[in-house]
Amino acid sequence: MTTVFTLPHTPPPALVRSRDTVGPALRAAVARLHPWPQRMAAYAFGWCDADGTPSAGGSGGKGVRQALAVLGAEAVGAPASDGVTAAVAVELVHAFSLVHDDIMDGDERRRHRESVWKAFGTGPAVLAGDALYALAVETLAGAGGAHTAAAVRELSGALGELVHGQADDLLFETRPWTGPEAVGAAEYRDMAVRKTGSLLSCALSLGPVLAGAAPGRAEALAEAGRQLGAAFQAVDDLLGIWGDPQVTGKPVHSDLLRGKKTLPVLTALASGTEAGHRLAGLLGGGPLPAVEAAGAARLVEEAGGREAVLAEARRAVATARRCLESAPLAPGAVAELGELSAFLVERRL
């Protein structure tokens, strides 16, 4: 029987430290919004229930991107204020993307409760997402200094890449599993670097850009972020099939049931194995019935999709580390980035 992923090791200190550092500034930024989108944003971050009642346990996610932003700034010796500003801007863009993603994907649940559109309605959720993005740009533009315009361009460029990747991801769902029009693994990887890698790249490089760090240092951090994004998306794909519902908040095999093109499935289909051929037959018959999902997941695993994608994620993390080691960066921050990178691959969240 195929096992699901379970809980990870203890989160690295950088995650906890960045939450404590960035949290007050993030709350202060959201407090500037109109009261209605402000409440929806607070709900999205897990700070309150839909009726506005403060939530005791909501964390609003893992805080990976804000930790990367803080560490990226520390890696080049940038002022702490630049790291916090970058972290707030990136976290706001990430929240915006999740609110809109849930609408596009029709996902009714996120982090063990109703998604924003389900709790407040589609129109209000679109408005909340727009408000979050506008606030991100406002926050970054308000930082002042000689390099603010370059930082805004960096953030806007990342959003453009994210939208490109999201568009491809949505279009992939309309294409067949096999045949000349099928989505190839290389095509999928390109999408993942844009959809997920762009914002992680921006998170690591935004503080350095805001501080005016030497281009070579910012570029090394940006490339490391792109590689971490590839690893992050690969692990997300694994969790979309084998993630523990008690941790992910989504049903096991959820991506298979949705017919979503993900790297483990595409790798299995291209494996040339008997299991891969049987999987193609199963998926080619239209929407996958719930009773067939466990069997499809076993075929993906038998065809090598699970292990190959996990190995690929680890290789991407190793490449990210080499990028960090190639530039003159603060050793302490690089070490913490290494810990965080390992957590991203081995995570079970």
Short mmCIF file of N, CA and C in Angstrom, two decimals, residues 141-244:
data_model
loop_
_atom_site.label_atom_id
_atom_site.label_comp_id
_atom_site.label_asym_id
_atom_site.label_seq_id
_atom_site.Cartn_x
_atom_site.Cartn_y
_atom_site.Cartn_z
N ALA A 141 7.30 50.62 -3.10
CA ALA A 141 7.56 51.96 -3.63
C ALA A 141 7.78 52.97 -2.51
N GLY A 142 7.16 52.72 -1.37
CA GLY A 142 7.29 53.63 -0.24
C GLY A 142 8.56 53.46 0.56
N ALA A 143 9.40 52.53 0.15
CA ALA A 143 10.63 52.28 0.91
C ALA A 143 11.61 53.43 0.79
N GLY A 144 11.55 54.17 -0.31
CA GLY A 144 12.48 55.26 -0.52
C GLY A 144 13.86 54.75 -0.89
N GLY A 145 14.76 55.67 -1.18
CA GLY A 145 16.11 55.27 -1.53
C GLY A 145 16.33 55.25 -3.02
N ALA A 146 17.60 55.15 -3.39
CA ALA A 146 17.99 55.27 -4.80
C ALA A 146 17.61 54.07 -5.63
N HIS A 147 17.34 52.94 -5.00
CA HIS A 147 17.13 51.71 -5.75
C HIS A 147 15.69 51.19 -5.70
N THR A 148 14.78 52.04 -5.23
CA THR A 148 13.39 51.63 -5.10
C THR A 148 12.77 51.28 -6.46
N ALA A 149 13.04 52.08 -7.47
CA ALA A 149 12.46 51.82 -8.79
C ALA A 149 12.93 50.47 -9.33
N ALA A 150 14.19 50.15 -9.13
CA ALA A 150 14.71 48.85 -9.58
C ALA A 150 14.03 47.72 -8.84
N ALA A 151 13.75 47.91 -7.56
CA ALA A 151 13.08 46.88 -6.76
C ALA A 151 11.64 46.67 -7.24
N VAL A 152 10.96 47.77 -7.56
CA VAL A 152 9.59 47.65 -8.08
C VAL A 152 9.59 46.92 -9.41
N ARG A 153 10.58 47.22 -10.26
CA ARG A 153 10.68 46.50 -11.54
C ARG A 153 10.94 45.01 -11.29
N GLU A 154 11.75 44.70 -10.32
CA GLU A 154 12.03 43.30 -9.99
C GLU A 154 10.75 42.57 -9.58
N LEU A 155 9.97 43.20 -8.72
CA LEU A 155 8.72 42.58 -8.26
C LEU A 155 7.72 42.45 -9.40
N SER A 156 7.59 43.48 -10.21
CA SER A 156 6.65 43.44 -11.34
C SER A 156 7.05 42.39 -12.36
N GLY A 157 8.36 42.26 -12.60
CA GLY A 157 8.83 41.23 -13.53
C GLY A 157 8.52 39.84 -13.02
N ALA A 158 8.67 39.64 -11.71
CA ALA A 158 8.34 38.33 -11.13
C ALA A 158 6.86 38.03 -11.29
N LEU A 159 6.02 39.03 -11.10
CA LEU A 159 4.59 38.81 -11.27
C LEU A 159 4.27 38.45 -12.71
N GLY A 160 4.93 39.13 -13.67
CA GLY A 160 4.69 38.80 -15.08
C GLY A 160 5.05 37.36 -15.38
N GLU A 161 6.17 36.87 -14.82
CA GLU A 161 6.57 35.48 -15.00
C GLU A 161 5.57 34.54 -14.32
N LEU A 162 5.12 34.91 -13.15
CA LEU A 162 4.14 34.09 -12.43
C LEU A 162 2.86 33.93 -13.25
N VAL A 163 2.38 35.03 -13.81
CA VAL A 163 1.16 35.00 -14.62
C VAL A 163 1.37 34.13 -15.86
N HIS A 164 2.54 34.25 -16.48
CA HIS A 164 2.87 33.41 -17.64
C HIS A 164 2.78 31.93 -17.25
N GLY A 165 3.40 31.59 -16.14
CA GLY A 165 3.38 30.20 -15.70
C GLY A 165 1.98 29.73 -15.34
N GLN A 166 1.22 30.58 -14.69
CA GLN A 166 -0.15 30.20 -14.32
C GLN A 166 -1.01 29.99 -15.56
N ALA A 167 -0.81 30.83 -16.57
CA ALA A 167 -1.57 30.66 -17.82
C ALA A 167 -1.26 29.32 -18.46
N ASP A 168 0.03 28.97 -18.52
CA ASP A 168 0.41 27.67 -19.07
C ASP A 168 -0.20 26.53 -18.26
N ASP A 169 -0.16 26.66 -16.93
CA ASP A 169 -0.68 25.61 -16.07
C ASP A 169 -2.17 25.37 -16.32
N LEU A 170 -2.91 26.45 -16.47
CA LEU A 170 -4.34 26.31 -16.75
C LEU A 170 -4.58 25.69 -18.13
N LEU A 171 -3.80 26.10 -19.11
CA LEU A 171 -3.95 25.55 -20.46
C LEU A 171 -3.58 24.07 -20.50
N PHE A 172 -2.62 23.67 -19.68
CA PHE A 172 -2.23 22.26 -19.64
C PHE A 172 -3.41 21.37 -19.29
N GLU A 173 -4.32 21.86 -18.46
CA GLU A 173 -5.45 21.04 -18.03
C GLU A 173 -6.39 20.70 -19.18
N THR A 174 -6.32 21.47 -20.26
CA THR A 174 -7.20 21.22 -21.41
C THR A 174 -6.56 20.30 -22.43
N ARG A 175 -5.30 19.94 -22.23
CA ARG A 175 -4.60 19.12 -23.20
C ARG A 175 -4.61 17.65 -22.80
N PRO A 176 -4.47 16.75 -23.78
CA PRO A 176 -4.57 15.32 -23.47
C PRO A 176 -3.34 14.81 -22.72
N TRP A 177 -3.49 13.62 -22.15
CA TRP A 177 -2.39 12.99 -21.42
C TRP A 177 -1.35 12.38 -22.37
N THR A 178 -1.80 11.92 -23.50
CA THR A 178 -0.89 11.26 -24.44
C THR A 178 -1.12 11.79 -25.85
N GLY A 179 -0.20 11.46 -26.76
CA GLY A 179 -0.33 11.88 -28.14
C GLY A 179 0.47 13.14 -28.43
N PRO A 180 0.41 13.63 -29.66
CA PRO A 180 1.23 14.76 -30.07
C PRO A 180 0.92 16.06 -29.34
N GLU A 181 -0.29 16.20 -28.79
CA GLU A 181 -0.68 17.42 -28.09
C GLU A 181 -0.46 17.31 -26.58
N ALA A 182 0.10 16.20 -26.13
CA ALA A 182 0.29 16.00 -24.70
C ALA A 182 1.35 16.96 -24.15
N VAL A 183 1.25 17.26 -22.87
CA VAL A 183 2.22 18.11 -22.19
C VAL A 183 3.48 17.28 -21.91
N GLY A 184 4.63 17.78 -22.33
CA GLY A 184 5.88 17.09 -22.06
C GLY A 184 6.48 17.53 -20.74
N ALA A 185 7.34 16.69 -20.18
CA ALA A 185 7.96 17.00 -18.89
C ALA A 185 8.79 18.28 -18.97
N ALA A 186 9.52 18.49 -20.07
CA ALA A 186 10.34 19.69 -20.21
C ALA A 186 9.47 20.95 -20.24
N GLU A 187 8.36 20.85 -20.94
CA GLU A 187 7.42 21.96 -21.02
C GLU A 187 6.85 22.27 -19.64
N TYR A 188 6.58 21.21 -18.90
CA TYR A 188 6.05 21.38 -17.55
C TYR A 188 7.08 22.06 -16.65
N ARG A 189 8.34 21.63 -16.76
CA ARG A 189 9.39 22.23 -15.91
C ARG A 189 9.52 23.73 -16.19
N ASP A 190 9.43 24.11 -17.45
CA ASP A 190 9.51 25.52 -17.81
C ASP A 190 8.37 26.30 -17.15
N MET A 191 7.18 25.71 -17.16
CA MET A 191 6.04 26.35 -16.51
C MET A 191 6.29 26.51 -15.01
N ALA A 192 6.82 25.46 -14.37
CA ALA A 192 7.03 25.47 -12.93
C ALA A 192 8.03 26.54 -12.51
N VAL A 193 9.09 26.71 -13.30
CA VAL A 193 10.08 27.74 -12.97
C VAL A 193 9.43 29.12 -13.00
N ARG A 194 8.52 29.32 -13.95
CA ARG A 194 7.82 30.61 -14.00
C ARG A 194 6.77 30.74 -12.88
N LYS A 195 5.95 29.74 -12.73
CA LYS A 195 4.83 29.84 -11.78
C LYS A 195 5.31 29.91 -10.34
N THR A 196 6.30 29.10 -9.99
CA THR A 196 6.76 29.02 -8.61
C THR A 196 8.14 29.63 -8.42
N GLY A 197 9.03 29.39 -9.36
CA GLY A 197 10.40 29.87 -9.21
C GLY A 197 10.53 31.37 -9.29
N SER A 198 9.65 32.03 -10.04
CA SER A 198 9.79 33.48 -10.22
C SER A 198 9.67 34.21 -8.89
N LEU A 199 8.71 33.84 -8.07
CA LEU A 199 8.51 34.56 -6.81
C LEU A 199 9.56 34.19 -5.77
N LEU A 200 10.02 32.94 -5.77
CA LEU A 200 11.11 32.58 -4.87
C LEU A 200 12.40 33.26 -5.27
N SER A 201 12.62 33.39 -6.57
CA SER A 201 13.77 34.13 -7.07
C SER A 201 13.70 35.58 -6.63
N CYS A 202 12.53 36.17 -6.77
CA CYS A 202 12.33 37.56 -6.37
C CYS A 202 12.52 37.71 -4.86
N ALA A 203 12.03 36.74 -4.09
CA ALA A 203 12.16 36.82 -2.64
C ALA A 203 13.62 36.91 -2.22
N LEU A 204 14.46 36.09 -2.83
CA LEU A 204 15.87 36.07 -2.45
C LEU A 204 16.62 37.32 -2.94
N SER A 205 16.22 37.88 -4.05
CA SER A 205 17.00 38.98 -4.65
C SER A 205 16.43 40.36 -4.36
N LEU A 206 15.20 40.46 -3.87
CA LEU A 206 14.55 41.77 -3.77
C LEU A 206 15.23 42.66 -2.73
N GLY A 207 15.56 42.12 -1.56
CA GLY A 207 16.26 42.92 -0.56
C GLY A 207 17.59 43.43 -1.07
N PRO A 208 18.42 42.56 -1.68
CA PRO A 208 19.67 43.02 -2.26
C PRO A 208 19.49 44.10 -3.33
N VAL A 209 18.47 43.96 -4.20
CA VAL A 209 18.22 44.98 -5.21
C VAL A 209 17.84 46.29 -4.54
N LEU A 210 16.98 46.22 -3.52
CA LEU A 210 16.54 47.41 -2.81
C LEU A 210 17.72 48.11 -2.13
N ALA A 211 18.69 47.32 -1.68
CA ALA A 211 19.87 47.88 -1.01
C ALA A 211 20.97 48.29 -1.97
N GLY A 212 20.80 47.99 -3.26
CA GLY A 212 21.82 48.34 -4.23
C GLY A 212 23.03 47.43 -4.21
N ALA A 213 22.83 46.16 -3.90
CA ALA A 213 23.94 45.20 -3.86
C ALA A 213 24.51 45.01 -5.26
N ALA A 214 25.78 44.59 -5.30
CA ALA A 214 26.43 44.34 -6.58
C ALA A 214 25.63 43.34 -7.40
N PRO A 215 25.47 43.57 -8.71
CA PRO A 215 24.62 42.70 -9.54
C PRO A 215 24.97 41.22 -9.44
N GLY A 216 26.25 40.89 -9.38
CA GLY A 216 26.62 39.47 -9.33
C GLY A 216 26.07 38.76 -8.11
N ARG A 217 26.00 39.47 -7.00
CA ARG A 217 25.47 38.86 -5.78
C ARG A 217 23.95 38.67 -5.89
N ALA A 218 23.26 39.71 -6.38
CA ALA A 218 21.80 39.61 -6.55
C ALA A 218 21.44 38.53 -7.56
N GLU A 219 22.23 38.43 -8.63
CA GLU A 219 21.93 37.43 -9.67
C GLU A 219 22.14 36.01 -9.15
N ALA A 220 23.17 35.81 -8.32
CA ALA A 220 23.39 34.47 -7.75
C ALA A 220 22.21 34.08 -6.86
N LEU A 221 21.73 35.04 -6.08
CA LEU A 221 20.58 34.78 -5.22
C LEU A 221 19.33 34.52 -6.05
N ALA A 222 19.15 35.29 -7.12
CA ALA A 222 17.98 35.11 -7.99
C ALA A 222 17.97 33.72 -8.62
N GLU A 223 19.12 33.27 -9.11
CA GLU A 223 19.18 31.95 -9.73
C GLU A 223 18.97 30.85 -8.70
N ALA A 224 19.52 31.04 -7.51
CA ALA A 224 19.27 30.06 -6.44
C ALA A 224 17.77 29.97 -6.16
N GLY A 225 17.09 31.11 -6.16
CA GLY A 225 15.65 31.11 -5.93
C GLY A 225 14.88 30.38 -7.02
N ARG A 226 15.32 30.55 -8.27
CA ARG A 226 14.64 29.82 -9.36
C ARG A 226 14.80 28.32 -9.18
N GLN A 227 15.99 27.89 -8.79
CA GLN A 227 16.21 26.46 -8.57
C GLN A 227 15.38 25.94 -7.40
N LEU A 228 15.30 26.74 -6.34
CA LEU A 228 14.46 26.34 -5.20
C LEU A 228 12.99 26.28 -5.61
N GLY A 229 12.60 27.16 -6.52
CA GLY A 229 11.22 27.13 -7.00
C GLY A 229 10.91 25.84 -7.73
N ALA A 230 11.87 25.37 -8.54
CA ALA A 230 11.68 24.10 -9.25
C ALA A 230 11.53 22.96 -8.24
N ALA A 231 12.37 23.00 -7.19
CA ALA A 231 12.28 21.96 -6.16
C ALA A 231 10.97 22.06 -5.40
N PHE A 232 10.58 23.27 -5.07
CA PHE A 232 9.36 23.50 -4.30
C PHE A 232 8.14 22.97 -5.07
N GLN A 233 8.07 23.29 -6.37
CA GLN A 233 6.94 22.82 -7.17
C GLN A 233 6.94 21.31 -7.31
N ALA A 234 8.12 20.72 -7.45
CA ALA A 234 8.20 19.26 -7.55
C ALA A 234 7.64 18.60 -6.30
N VAL A 235 8.00 19.12 -5.14
CA VAL A 235 7.49 18.55 -3.90
C VAL A 235 6.00 18.81 -3.75
N ASP A 236 5.54 20.00 -4.17
CA ASP A 236 4.10 20.26 -4.16
C ASP A 236 3.35 19.24 -5.01
N ASP A 237 3.95 18.87 -6.15
CA ASP A 237 3.32 17.87 -7.01
C ASP A 237 3.22 16.52 -6.31
N LEU A 238 4.26 16.17 -5.56
CA LEU A 238 4.22 14.92 -4.81
C LEU A 238 3.14 14.97 -3.74
N LEU A 239 3.06 16.11 -3.06
CA LEU A 239 2.05 16.26 -2.01
C LEU A 239 0.63 16.26 -2.59
N GLY A 240 0.50 16.72 -3.84
CA GLY A 240 -0.82 16.72 -4.47
C GLY A 240 -1.35 15.33 -4.75
N ILE A 241 -0.47 14.34 -4.70
CA ILE A 241 -0.91 12.94 -4.87
C ILE A 241 -0.85 12.18 -3.55
N TRP A 242 0.28 12.34 -2.81
CA TRP A 242 0.51 11.52 -1.63
C TRP A 242 0.52 12.29 -0.31
N GLY A 243 0.20 13.57 -0.34
CA GLY A 243 0.23 14.35 0.89
C GLY A 243 -0.81 13.88 1.90
N ASP A 244 -0.46 13.99 3.16
CA ASP A 244 -1.36 13.62 4.25
C ASP A 244 -2.47 14.66 4.35
#
